[in-house]
């Protein structure tokens, strides 16, 4: 791996560790002010357009995770990199969803694009059927 690729993987591993500790401000601080955050099409939270900027991510993603899921965690399993792009295979796990009481264990892939060490784009690919079942959407 080249230095930039290694640095980007190390940076992203650190951000997953920060999220795991509940240090969301550290994750947000790594984001460019114009970051574009794409949810998987079919995700119950999918709006048809990306969240743009840190405040939209807080409102549309992180606050909802905190209020709708008990003990939500992201478990990264594999990091792959190509230049300024880092791909992470992971699982979402939570003890339960507030509305249904159902536990969450879903496969996800995250694609992170960085520029000058800052996150400029995030794209989530997730098991949308599992998310919908756990969240009681479409049942």
mmCIF file of N, CA and C in Angstrom:
data_model
loop_
_atom_site.group_PDB
_atom_site.id
_atom_site.type_symbol
_atom_site.label_atom_id
_atom_site.label_comp_id
_atom_site.label_asym_id
_atom_site.label_seq_id
_atom_site.Cartn_x
_atom_site.Cartn_y
_atom_site.Cartn_z
ATOM 1 N N UNK A 1 0.842 -1.185 0.000
ATOM 2 C CA UNK A 1 0.000 0.000 0.000
ATOM 3 C C UNK A 1 0.882 1.242 0.000
ATOM 4 N N UNK A 2 0.402 2.258 -0.679
ATOM 5 C CA UNK A 2 1.121 3.522 -0.644
ATOM 6 C C UNK A 2 0.787 4.251 0.637
ATOM 7 N N UNK A 3 1.562 5.290 0.923
ATOM 8 C CA UNK A 3 1.355 6.049 2.147
ATOM 9 C C UNK A 3 -0.046 6.609 2.280
ATOM 10 N N UNK A 4 -0.596 7.204 1.221
ATOM 11 C CA UNK A 4 -1.928 7.798 1.277
ATOM 12 C C UNK A 4 -2.987 6.741 1.556
ATOM 13 N N UNK A 5 -2.903 5.610 0.869
ATOM 14 C CA UNK A 5 -3.876 4.543 1.082
ATOM 15 C C UNK A 5 -3.798 4.046 2.515
ATOM 16 N N UNK A 6 -2.602 3.787 3.001
ATOM 17 C CA UNK A 6 -2.419 3.335 4.378
ATOM 18 C C UNK A 6 -2.948 4.371 5.360
ATOM 19 N N UNK A 7 -2.646 5.647 5.115
ATOM 20 C CA UNK A 7 -3.135 6.716 5.987
ATOM 21 C C UNK A 7 -4.657 6.764 6.004
ATOM 22 N N UNK A 8 -5.287 6.607 4.836
ATOM 23 C CA UNK A 8 -6.743 6.660 4.766
ATOM 24 C C UNK A 8 -7.383 5.484 5.498
ATOM 25 N N UNK A 9 -6.826 4.293 5.356
ATOM 26 C CA UNK A 9 -7.357 3.135 6.082
ATOM 27 C C UNK A 9 -7.179 3.342 7.585
ATOM 28 N N UNK A 10 -6.034 3.787 7.996
ATOM 29 C CA UNK A 10 -5.779 4.056 9.422
ATOM 30 C C UNK A 10 -6.748 5.105 9.953
ATOM 31 N N UNK A 11 -6.963 6.147 9.183
ATOM 32 C CA UNK A 11 -7.889 7.219 9.576
ATOM 33 C C UNK A 11 -9.307 6.654 9.740
ATOM 34 N N UNK A 12 -9.743 5.845 8.779
ATOM 35 C CA UNK A 12 -11.096 5.310 8.855
ATOM 36 C C UNK A 12 -11.245 4.303 10.000
ATOM 37 N N UNK A 13 -10.241 3.485 10.235
ATOM 38 C CA UNK A 13 -10.289 2.577 11.393
ATOM 39 C C UNK A 13 -10.444 3.377 12.676
ATOM 40 N N UNK A 14 -9.716 4.466 12.778
ATOM 41 C CA UNK A 14 -9.818 5.329 13.958
ATOM 42 C C UNK A 14 -11.200 5.928 14.123
ATOM 43 N N UNK A 15 -11.847 6.265 13.018
ATOM 44 C CA UNK A 15 -13.193 6.845 13.103
ATOM 45 C C UNK A 15 -14.226 5.796 13.514
ATOM 46 N N UNK A 16 -14.078 4.566 13.045
ATOM 47 C CA UNK A 16 -14.981 3.499 13.507
ATOM 48 C C UNK A 16 -14.779 3.253 15.003
ATOM 49 N N UNK A 17 -13.531 3.303 15.447
ATOM 50 C CA UNK A 17 -13.263 3.145 16.882
ATOM 51 C C UNK A 17 -13.880 4.296 17.675
ATOM 52 N N UNK A 18 -13.769 5.513 17.154
ATOM 53 C CA UNK A 18 -14.361 6.671 17.825
ATOM 54 C C UNK A 18 -15.880 6.517 17.916
ATOM 55 N N UNK A 19 -16.518 6.115 16.817
ATOM 56 C CA UNK A 19 -17.963 5.908 16.825
ATOM 57 C C UNK A 19 -18.334 4.847 17.862
ATOM 58 N N UNK A 20 -17.542 3.789 17.925
ATOM 59 C CA UNK A 20 -17.786 2.723 18.892
ATOM 60 C C UNK A 20 -17.708 3.192 20.332
ATOM 61 N N UNK A 21 -16.903 4.215 20.581
ATOM 62 C CA UNK A 21 -16.799 4.815 21.930
ATOM 63 C C UNK A 21 -17.877 5.854 22.178
ATOM 64 N N UNK A 22 -18.680 6.130 21.158
ATOM 65 C CA UNK A 22 -19.701 7.167 21.291
ATOM 66 C C UNK A 22 -19.197 8.555 20.974
ATOM 67 N N UNK A 23 -18.013 8.641 20.378
ATOM 68 C CA UNK A 23 -17.411 9.941 20.067
ATOM 69 C C UNK A 23 -17.828 10.391 18.661
ATOM 70 N N UNK A 24 -19.116 10.662 18.503
ATOM 71 C CA UNK A 24 -19.644 11.125 17.221
ATOM 72 C C UNK A 24 -19.012 12.450 16.808
ATOM 73 N N UNK A 25 -18.727 13.382 17.748
ATOM 74 C CA UNK A 25 -18.069 14.623 17.330
ATOM 75 C C UNK A 25 -16.736 14.391 16.602
ATOM 76 N N UNK A 26 -15.988 13.364 16.969
ATOM 77 C CA UNK A 26 -14.733 13.069 16.261
ATOM 78 C C UNK A 26 -15.013 12.633 14.833
ATOM 79 N N UNK A 27 -16.077 11.860 14.635
ATOM 80 C CA UNK A 27 -16.450 11.427 13.285
ATOM 81 C C UNK A 27 -16.866 12.639 12.461
ATOM 82 N N UNK A 28 -17.701 13.475 13.030
ATOM 83 C CA UNK A 28 -18.176 14.654 12.309
ATOM 84 C C UNK A 28 -17.050 15.638 12.012
ATOM 85 N N UNK A 29 -16.078 15.731 12.901
ATOM 86 C CA UNK A 29 -14.951 16.637 12.688
ATOM 87 C C UNK A 29 -14.090 16.222 11.504
ATOM 88 N N UNK A 30 -14.157 14.947 11.132
ATOM 89 C CA UNK A 30 -13.373 14.452 9.998
ATOM 90 C C UNK A 30 -14.066 14.715 8.657
ATOM 91 N N UNK A 31 -15.293 15.236 8.716
ATOM 92 C CA UNK A 31 -16.083 15.464 7.509
ATOM 93 C C UNK A 31 -15.844 16.855 6.940
ATOM 94 N N UNK A 32 -15.779 16.912 5.628
ATOM 95 C CA UNK A 32 -15.742 18.183 4.923
ATOM 96 C C UNK A 32 -17.085 18.889 5.144
ATOM 97 N N UNK A 33 -17.080 20.210 5.162
ATOM 98 C CA UNK A 33 -18.335 20.929 5.416
ATOM 99 C C UNK A 33 -19.399 20.662 4.352
ATOM 100 N N UNK A 34 -18.994 20.291 3.153
ATOM 101 C CA UNK A 34 -19.944 19.997 2.083
ATOM 102 C C UNK A 34 -20.156 18.515 1.843
ATOM 103 N N UNK A 35 -19.843 17.679 2.817
ATOM 104 C CA UNK A 35 -19.956 16.227 2.658
ATOM 105 C C UNK A 35 -21.332 15.835 2.115
ATOM 106 N N UNK A 36 -21.333 14.833 1.242
ATOM 107 C CA UNK A 36 -22.569 14.242 0.735
ATOM 108 C C UNK A 36 -22.685 12.844 1.341
ATOM 109 N N UNK A 37 -23.812 12.564 1.977
ATOM 110 C CA UNK A 37 -24.039 11.306 2.698
ATOM 111 C C UNK A 37 -25.224 10.600 2.055
ATOM 112 N N UNK A 38 -24.963 9.491 1.388
ATOM 113 C CA UNK A 38 -25.989 8.747 0.667
ATOM 114 C C UNK A 38 -26.397 7.506 1.452
ATOM 115 N N UNK A 39 -27.687 7.371 1.698
ATOM 116 C CA UNK A 39 -28.228 6.144 2.285
ATOM 117 C C UNK A 39 -28.609 5.201 1.160
ATOM 118 N N UNK A 40 -28.637 3.919 1.460
ATOM 119 C CA UNK A 40 -29.038 2.906 0.501
ATOM 120 C C UNK A 40 -30.464 3.159 0.033
ATOM 121 N N UNK A 41 -30.673 3.057 -1.280
ATOM 122 C CA UNK A 41 -32.034 3.100 -1.793
ATOM 123 C C UNK A 41 -32.794 1.939 -1.157
ATOM 124 N N UNK A 42 -33.980 2.198 -0.694
ATOM 125 C CA UNK A 42 -34.760 1.160 -0.024
ATOM 126 C C UNK A 42 -34.598 1.173 1.486
ATOM 127 N N UNK A 43 -33.596 1.880 1.998
ATOM 128 C CA UNK A 43 -33.443 2.067 3.436
ATOM 129 C C UNK A 43 -34.668 2.860 3.903
ATOM 130 N N UNK A 44 -35.307 2.465 5.008
ATOM 131 C CA UNK A 44 -36.469 3.225 5.480
ATOM 132 C C UNK A 44 -36.187 4.719 5.686
ATOM 133 N N UNK A 45 -34.932 5.088 5.881
ATOM 134 C CA UNK A 45 -34.584 6.502 6.058
ATOM 135 C C UNK A 45 -34.166 7.175 4.750
ATOM 136 N N UNK A 46 -34.217 6.454 3.638
ATOM 137 C CA UNK A 46 -33.809 7.007 2.340
ATOM 138 C C UNK A 46 -34.747 8.137 1.947
ATOM 139 N N UNK A 47 -34.174 9.294 1.619
ATOM 140 C CA UNK A 47 -34.973 10.475 1.272
ATOM 141 C C UNK A 47 -35.032 10.730 -0.228
ATOM 142 N N UNK A 48 -34.275 9.963 -1.008
ATOM 143 C CA UNK A 48 -34.218 10.198 -2.441
ATOM 144 C C UNK A 48 -33.114 11.149 -2.837
ATOM 145 N N UNK A 49 -32.438 11.690 -1.857
ATOM 146 C CA UNK A 49 -31.319 12.586 -2.113
ATOM 147 C C UNK A 49 -30.324 12.469 -0.951
ATOM 148 N N UNK A 50 -29.090 12.886 -1.163
ATOM 149 C CA UNK A 50 -28.120 12.777 -0.070
ATOM 150 C C UNK A 50 -28.365 13.826 1.010
ATOM 151 N N UNK A 51 -27.902 13.514 2.201
ATOM 152 C CA UNK A 51 -27.786 14.534 3.229
ATOM 153 C C UNK A 51 -26.534 15.321 2.873
ATOM 154 N N UNK A 52 -26.600 16.632 2.918
ATOM 155 C CA UNK A 52 -25.455 17.460 2.559
ATOM 156 C C UNK A 52 -25.073 18.314 3.759
ATOM 157 N N UNK A 53 -23.823 18.197 4.157
ATOM 158 C CA UNK A 53 -23.337 18.950 5.304
ATOM 159 C C UNK A 53 -23.527 18.201 6.606
ATOM 160 N N UNK A 54 -22.732 18.577 7.568
ATOM 161 C CA UNK A 54 -22.705 17.880 8.860
ATOM 162 C C UNK A 54 -24.049 17.964 9.584
ATOM 163 N N UNK A 55 -24.706 19.114 9.577
ATOM 164 C CA UNK A 55 -25.961 19.247 10.326
ATOM 165 C C UNK A 55 -27.045 18.331 9.779
ATOM 166 N N UNK A 56 -27.129 18.188 8.460
ATOM 167 C CA UNK A 56 -28.127 17.268 7.901
ATOM 168 C C UNK A 56 -27.822 15.825 8.288
ATOM 169 N N UNK A 57 -26.545 15.481 8.381
ATOM 170 C CA UNK A 57 -26.163 14.123 8.806
ATOM 171 C C UNK A 57 -26.549 13.901 10.262
ATOM 172 N N UNK A 58 -26.296 14.895 11.097
ATOM 173 C CA UNK A 58 -26.681 14.790 12.510
ATOM 174 C C UNK A 58 -28.189 14.587 12.616
ATOM 175 N N UNK A 59 -28.956 15.450 11.939
ATOM 176 C CA UNK A 59 -30.416 15.400 12.042
ATOM 177 C C UNK A 59 -31.008 14.158 11.390
ATOM 178 N N UNK A 60 -30.502 13.779 10.220
ATOM 179 C CA UNK A 60 -31.108 12.706 9.446
ATOM 180 C C UNK A 60 -30.600 11.321 9.744
ATOM 181 N N UNK A 61 -29.422 11.238 10.402
ATOM 182 C CA UNK A 61 -28.825 9.922 10.645
ATOM 183 C C UNK A 61 -28.523 9.709 12.131
ATOM 184 N N UNK A 62 -27.566 10.465 12.665
ATOM 185 C CA UNK A 62 -27.070 10.164 14.008
ATOM 186 C C UNK A 62 -28.108 10.352 15.109
ATOM 187 N N UNK A 63 -28.927 11.405 15.026
ATOM 188 C CA UNK A 63 -29.964 11.568 16.055
ATOM 189 C C UNK A 63 -30.988 10.444 15.975
ATOM 190 N N UNK A 64 -31.304 10.019 14.765
ATOM 191 C CA UNK A 64 -32.282 8.939 14.606
ATOM 192 C C UNK A 64 -31.726 7.622 15.136
ATOM 193 N N UNK A 65 -30.449 7.361 14.877
ATOM 194 C CA UNK A 65 -29.837 6.147 15.421
ATOM 195 C C UNK A 65 -29.963 6.156 16.940
ATOM 196 N N UNK A 66 -29.626 7.300 17.536
ATOM 197 C CA UNK A 66 -29.643 7.419 18.991
ATOM 198 C C UNK A 66 -31.014 7.301 19.616
ATOM 199 N N UNK A 67 -32.047 7.730 18.906
ATOM 200 C CA UNK A 67 -33.393 7.672 19.485
ATOM 201 C C UNK A 67 -34.165 6.421 19.088
ATOM 202 N N UNK A 68 -33.848 5.818 17.938
ATOM 203 C CA UNK A 68 -34.632 4.679 17.464
ATOM 204 C C UNK A 68 -34.037 3.309 17.808
ATOM 205 N N UNK A 69 -32.742 3.271 18.098
ATOM 206 C CA UNK A 69 -32.096 1.986 18.380
ATOM 207 C C UNK A 69 -31.469 1.986 19.764
ATOM 208 N N UNK A 70 -31.571 0.849 20.438
ATOM 209 C CA UNK A 70 -30.898 0.664 21.722
ATOM 210 C C UNK A 70 -29.583 -0.073 21.470
ATOM 211 N N UNK A 71 -28.501 0.508 21.940
ATOM 212 C CA UNK A 71 -27.150 -0.072 21.829
ATOM 213 C C UNK A 71 -26.749 -0.344 20.383
ATOM 214 N N UNK A 72 -26.938 0.644 19.509
ATOM 215 C CA UNK A 72 -26.545 0.515 18.105
ATOM 216 C C UNK A 72 -25.026 0.493 17.987
ATOM 217 N N UNK A 73 -24.518 -0.446 17.186
ATOM 218 C CA UNK A 73 -23.072 -0.579 16.980
ATOM 219 C C UNK A 73 -22.793 -0.882 15.514
ATOM 220 N N UNK A 74 -21.626 -0.455 15.061
ATOM 221 C CA UNK A 74 -21.126 -0.826 13.742
ATOM 222 C C UNK A 74 -19.884 -1.675 13.971
ATOM 223 N N UNK A 75 -19.868 -2.859 13.382
ATOM 224 C CA UNK A 75 -18.743 -3.776 13.532
ATOM 225 C C UNK A 75 -18.032 -3.930 12.187
ATOM 226 N N UNK A 76 -16.958 -3.173 11.974
ATOM 227 C CA UNK A 76 -16.216 -3.317 10.719
ATOM 228 C C UNK A 76 -15.486 -4.656 10.687
ATOM 229 N N UNK A 77 -15.513 -5.286 9.519
ATOM 230 C CA UNK A 77 -14.882 -6.591 9.362
ATOM 231 C C UNK A 77 -13.718 -6.560 8.384
ATOM 232 N N UNK A 78 -13.767 -5.657 7.419
ATOM 233 C CA UNK A 78 -12.729 -5.622 6.389
ATOM 234 C C UNK A 78 -12.631 -4.223 5.802
ATOM 235 N N UNK A 79 -11.412 -3.758 5.616
ATOM 236 C CA UNK A 79 -11.147 -2.455 5.016
ATOM 237 C C UNK A 79 -10.402 -2.673 3.703
ATOM 238 N N UNK A 80 -10.898 -2.065 2.645
ATOM 239 C CA UNK A 80 -10.263 -2.125 1.330
ATOM 240 C C UNK A 80 -10.059 -0.689 0.862
ATOM 241 N N UNK A 81 -8.942 -0.434 0.192
ATOM 242 C CA UNK A 81 -8.677 0.936 -0.229
ATOM 243 C C UNK A 81 -8.149 1.001 -1.649
ATOM 244 N N UNK A 82 -8.484 2.103 -2.295
ATOM 245 C CA UNK A 82 -7.976 2.428 -3.618
ATOM 246 C C UNK A 82 -7.807 3.945 -3.649
ATOM 247 N N UNK A 83 -6.592 4.389 -3.448
ATOM 248 C CA UNK A 83 -6.345 5.833 -3.427
ATOM 249 C C UNK A 83 -7.103 6.502 -2.306
ATOM 250 N N UNK A 84 -7.962 7.451 -2.678
ATOM 251 C CA UNK A 84 -8.717 8.214 -1.685
ATOM 252 C C UNK A 84 -10.083 7.616 -1.374
ATOM 253 N N UNK A 85 -10.301 6.361 -1.748
ATOM 254 C CA UNK A 85 -11.555 5.675 -1.446
ATOM 255 C C UNK A 85 -11.267 4.494 -0.518
ATOM 256 N N UNK A 86 -12.048 4.400 0.545
ATOM 257 C CA UNK A 86 -11.947 3.291 1.489
ATOM 258 C C UNK A 86 -13.316 2.611 1.542
ATOM 259 N N UNK A 87 -13.321 1.294 1.357
ATOM 260 C CA UNK A 87 -14.537 0.492 1.411
ATOM 261 C C UNK A 87 -14.469 -0.373 2.666
ATOM 262 N N UNK A 88 -15.568 -0.391 3.410
ATOM 263 C CA UNK A 88 -15.598 -1.142 4.661
ATOM 264 C C UNK A 88 -16.782 -2.106 4.641
ATOM 265 N N UNK A 89 -16.473 -3.393 4.787
ATOM 266 C CA UNK A 89 -17.517 -4.394 5.001
ATOM 267 C C UNK A 89 -17.760 -4.434 6.504
ATOM 268 N N UNK A 90 -19.037 -4.414 6.891
ATOM 269 C CA UNK A 90 -19.349 -4.323 8.316
ATOM 270 C C UNK A 90 -20.719 -4.927 8.596
ATOM 271 N N UNK A 91 -21.084 -4.883 9.864
ATOM 272 C CA UNK A 91 -22.421 -5.282 10.293
ATOM 273 C C UNK A 91 -22.953 -4.195 11.211
ATOM 274 N N UNK A 92 -24.247 -3.922 11.079
ATOM 275 C CA UNK A 92 -24.963 -3.085 12.044
ATOM 276 C C UNK A 92 -25.576 -4.036 13.053
ATOM 277 N N UNK A 93 -25.411 -3.705 14.322
ATOM 278 C CA UNK A 93 -26.044 -4.497 15.376
ATOM 279 C C UNK A 93 -26.657 -3.546 16.392
ATOM 280 N N UNK A 94 -27.805 -3.929 16.892
ATOM 281 C CA UNK A 94 -28.459 -3.174 17.965
ATOM 282 C C UNK A 94 -29.287 -4.151 18.787
ATOM 283 N N UNK A 95 -29.385 -3.852 20.060
ATOM 284 C CA UNK A 95 -30.173 -4.704 20.951
ATOM 285 C C UNK A 95 -31.632 -4.715 20.518
ATOM 286 N N UNK A 96 -32.153 -3.530 20.150
ATOM 287 C CA UNK A 96 -33.548 -3.484 19.712
ATOM 288 C C UNK A 96 -33.857 -2.157 19.028
ATOM 289 N N UNK A 97 -34.932 -2.193 18.247
ATOM 290 C CA UNK A 97 -35.480 -0.988 17.647
ATOM 291 C C UNK A 97 -36.620 -0.521 18.544
ATOM 292 N N UNK A 98 -36.705 0.775 18.775
ATOM 293 C CA UNK A 98 -37.669 1.316 19.722
ATOM 294 C C UNK A 98 -39.110 0.941 19.381
ATOM 295 N N UNK A 99 -39.489 1.045 18.123
ATOM 296 C CA UNK A 99 -40.890 0.815 17.745
ATOM 297 C C UNK A 99 -41.291 -0.658 17.757
ATOM 298 N N UNK A 100 -40.349 -1.548 17.455
ATOM 299 C CA UNK A 100 -40.706 -2.964 17.306
ATOM 300 C C UNK A 100 -40.137 -3.880 18.383
ATOM 301 N N UNK A 101 -39.077 -3.437 19.045
ATOM 302 C CA UNK A 101 -38.396 -4.283 20.020
ATOM 303 C C UNK A 101 -37.517 -5.340 19.386
ATOM 304 N N UNK A 102 -37.419 -5.336 18.054
ATOM 305 C CA UNK A 102 -36.643 -6.352 17.342
ATOM 306 C C UNK A 102 -35.156 -6.006 17.353
ATOM 307 N N UNK A 103 -34.304 -7.021 17.504
ATOM 308 C CA UNK A 103 -32.863 -6.780 17.421
ATOM 309 C C UNK A 103 -32.434 -6.588 15.972
ATOM 310 N N UNK A 104 -31.305 -5.923 15.796
ATOM 311 C CA UNK A 104 -30.755 -5.678 14.463
ATOM 312 C C UNK A 104 -29.419 -6.392 14.320
ATOM 313 N N UNK A 105 -29.260 -7.090 13.213
ATOM 314 C CA UNK A 105 -27.977 -7.670 12.807
ATOM 315 C C UNK A 105 -28.015 -7.712 11.285
ATOM 316 N N UNK A 106 -27.441 -6.695 10.649
ATOM 317 C CA UNK A 106 -27.543 -6.555 9.200
ATOM 318 C C UNK A 106 -26.188 -6.293 8.574
ATOM 319 N N UNK A 107 -25.996 -6.884 7.406
ATOM 320 C CA UNK A 107 -24.771 -6.698 6.630
ATOM 321 C C UNK A 107 -24.809 -5.333 5.937
ATOM 322 N N UNK A 108 -23.647 -4.644 5.934
ATOM 323 C CA UNK A 108 -23.533 -3.345 5.266
ATOM 324 C C UNK A 108 -22.167 -3.216 4.607
ATOM 325 N N UNK A 109 -22.116 -2.336 3.639
ATOM 326 C CA UNK A 109 -20.851 -1.917 3.034
ATOM 327 C C UNK A 109 -20.878 -0.392 3.005
ATOM 328 N N UNK A 110 -19.800 0.211 3.446
ATOM 329 C CA UNK A 110 -19.654 1.663 3.422
ATOM 330 C C UNK A 110 -18.555 2.035 2.441
ATOM 331 N N UNK A 111 -18.813 3.025 1.615
ATOM 332 C CA UNK A 111 -17.813 3.549 0.696
ATOM 333 C C UNK A 111 -17.545 4.993 1.098
ATOM 334 N N UNK A 112 -16.303 5.263 1.480
ATOM 335 C CA UNK A 112 -15.878 6.586 1.932
ATOM 336 C C UNK A 112 -14.930 7.194 0.901
ATOM 337 N N UNK A 113 -15.195 8.410 0.482
ATOM 338 C CA UNK A 113 -14.282 9.138 -0.403
ATOM 339 C C UNK A 113 -13.681 10.285 0.388
ATOM 340 N N UNK A 114 -12.366 10.358 0.344
ATOM 341 C CA UNK A 114 -11.643 11.392 1.078
ATOM 342 C C UNK A 114 -10.904 12.314 0.121
ATOM 343 N N UNK A 115 -10.727 13.543 0.553
ATOM 344 C CA UNK A 115 -9.897 14.497 -0.170
ATOM 345 C C UNK A 115 -9.069 15.233 0.884
ATOM 346 N N UNK A 116 -7.770 15.171 0.707
ATOM 347 C CA UNK A 116 -6.853 15.811 1.668
ATOM 348 C C UNK A 116 -7.143 15.361 3.098
ATOM 349 N N UNK A 117 -7.474 14.068 3.246
ATOM 350 C CA UNK A 117 -7.691 13.497 4.574
ATOM 351 C C UNK A 117 -9.051 13.766 5.176
ATOM 352 N N UNK A 118 -9.928 14.458 4.459
ATOM 353 C CA UNK A 118 -11.270 14.766 4.973
ATOM 354 C C UNK A 118 -12.307 13.991 4.160
ATOM 355 N N UNK A 119 -13.374 13.592 4.819
ATOM 356 C CA UNK A 119 -14.428 12.826 4.168
ATOM 357 C C UNK A 119 -15.309 13.772 3.363
ATOM 358 N N UNK A 120 -15.406 13.506 2.052
ATOM 359 C CA UNK A 120 -16.232 14.345 1.188
ATOM 360 C C UNK A 120 -17.495 13.622 0.715
ATOM 361 N N UNK A 121 -17.498 12.283 0.799
ATOM 362 C CA UNK A 121 -18.668 11.521 0.361
ATOM 363 C C UNK A 121 -18.713 10.190 1.103
ATOM 364 N N UNK A 122 -19.932 9.800 1.468
ATOM 365 C CA UNK A 122 -20.189 8.507 2.096
ATOM 366 C C UNK A 122 -21.349 7.875 1.356
ATOM 367 N N UNK A 123 -21.229 6.579 1.068
ATOM 368 C CA UNK A 123 -22.343 5.857 0.453
ATOM 369 C C UNK A 123 -22.523 4.534 1.192
ATOM 370 N N UNK A 124 -23.735 4.313 1.656
ATOM 371 C CA UNK A 124 -24.087 3.114 2.404
ATOM 372 C C UNK A 124 -24.793 2.125 1.488
ATOM 373 N N UNK A 125 -24.410 0.866 1.576
ATOM 374 C CA UNK A 125 -25.113 -0.238 0.929
ATOM 375 C C UNK A 125 -25.469 -1.209 2.048
ATOM 376 N N UNK A 126 -26.748 -1.478 2.216
ATOM 377 C CA UNK A 126 -27.173 -2.276 3.368
ATOM 378 C C UNK A 126 -28.255 -3.277 2.974
ATOM 379 N N UNK A 127 -28.458 -4.234 3.837
ATOM 380 C CA UNK A 127 -29.534 -5.208 3.698
ATOM 381 C C UNK A 127 -30.836 -4.483 4.049
ATOM 382 N N UNK A 128 -31.472 -3.892 3.032
ATOM 383 C CA UNK A 128 -32.639 -3.056 3.278
ATOM 384 C C UNK A 128 -33.851 -3.860 3.749
ATOM 385 N N UNK A 129 -33.949 -5.097 3.320
ATOM 386 C CA UNK A 129 -35.065 -5.928 3.803
ATOM 387 C C UNK A 129 -34.940 -6.140 5.310
ATOM 388 N N UNK A 130 -33.719 -6.416 5.753
ATOM 389 C CA UNK A 130 -33.491 -6.625 7.190
ATOM 390 C C UNK A 130 -33.814 -5.336 7.965
ATOM 391 N N UNK A 131 -33.338 -4.192 7.454
ATOM 392 C CA UNK A 131 -33.621 -2.912 8.117
ATOM 393 C C UNK A 131 -35.121 -2.676 8.208
ATOM 394 N N UNK A 132 -35.832 -2.880 7.104
ATOM 395 C CA UNK A 132 -37.284 -2.655 7.095
ATOM 396 C C UNK A 132 -38.000 -3.601 8.056
ATOM 397 N N UNK A 133 -37.587 -4.864 8.089
ATOM 398 C CA UNK A 133 -38.211 -5.829 9.004
ATOM 399 C C UNK A 133 -37.998 -5.411 10.454
ATOM 400 N N UNK A 134 -36.785 -5.046 10.799
ATOM 401 C CA UNK A 134 -36.480 -4.653 12.180
ATOM 402 C C UNK A 134 -37.230 -3.380 12.564
ATOM 403 N N UNK A 135 -37.374 -2.460 11.611
ATOM 404 C CA UNK A 135 -38.011 -1.173 11.886
ATOM 405 C C UNK A 135 -39.525 -1.230 11.727
ATOM 406 N N UNK A 136 -40.066 -2.377 11.282
ATOM 407 C CA UNK A 136 -41.506 -2.535 11.143
ATOM 408 C C UNK A 136 -42.093 -1.760 9.982
ATOM 409 N N UNK A 137 -41.283 -1.529 8.962
ATOM 410 C CA UNK A 137 -41.736 -0.778 7.787
ATOM 411 C C UNK A 137 -42.226 -1.754 6.733
ATOM 412 N N UNK A 138 -43.408 -1.521 6.208
ATOM 413 C CA UNK A 138 -43.944 -2.366 5.150
ATOM 414 C C UNK A 138 -44.548 -3.660 5.646
ATOM 415 N N UNK A 139 -44.698 -3.779 6.969
ATOM 416 C CA UNK A 139 -45.293 -5.009 7.523
ATOM 417 C C UNK A 139 -46.777 -4.825 7.733
#
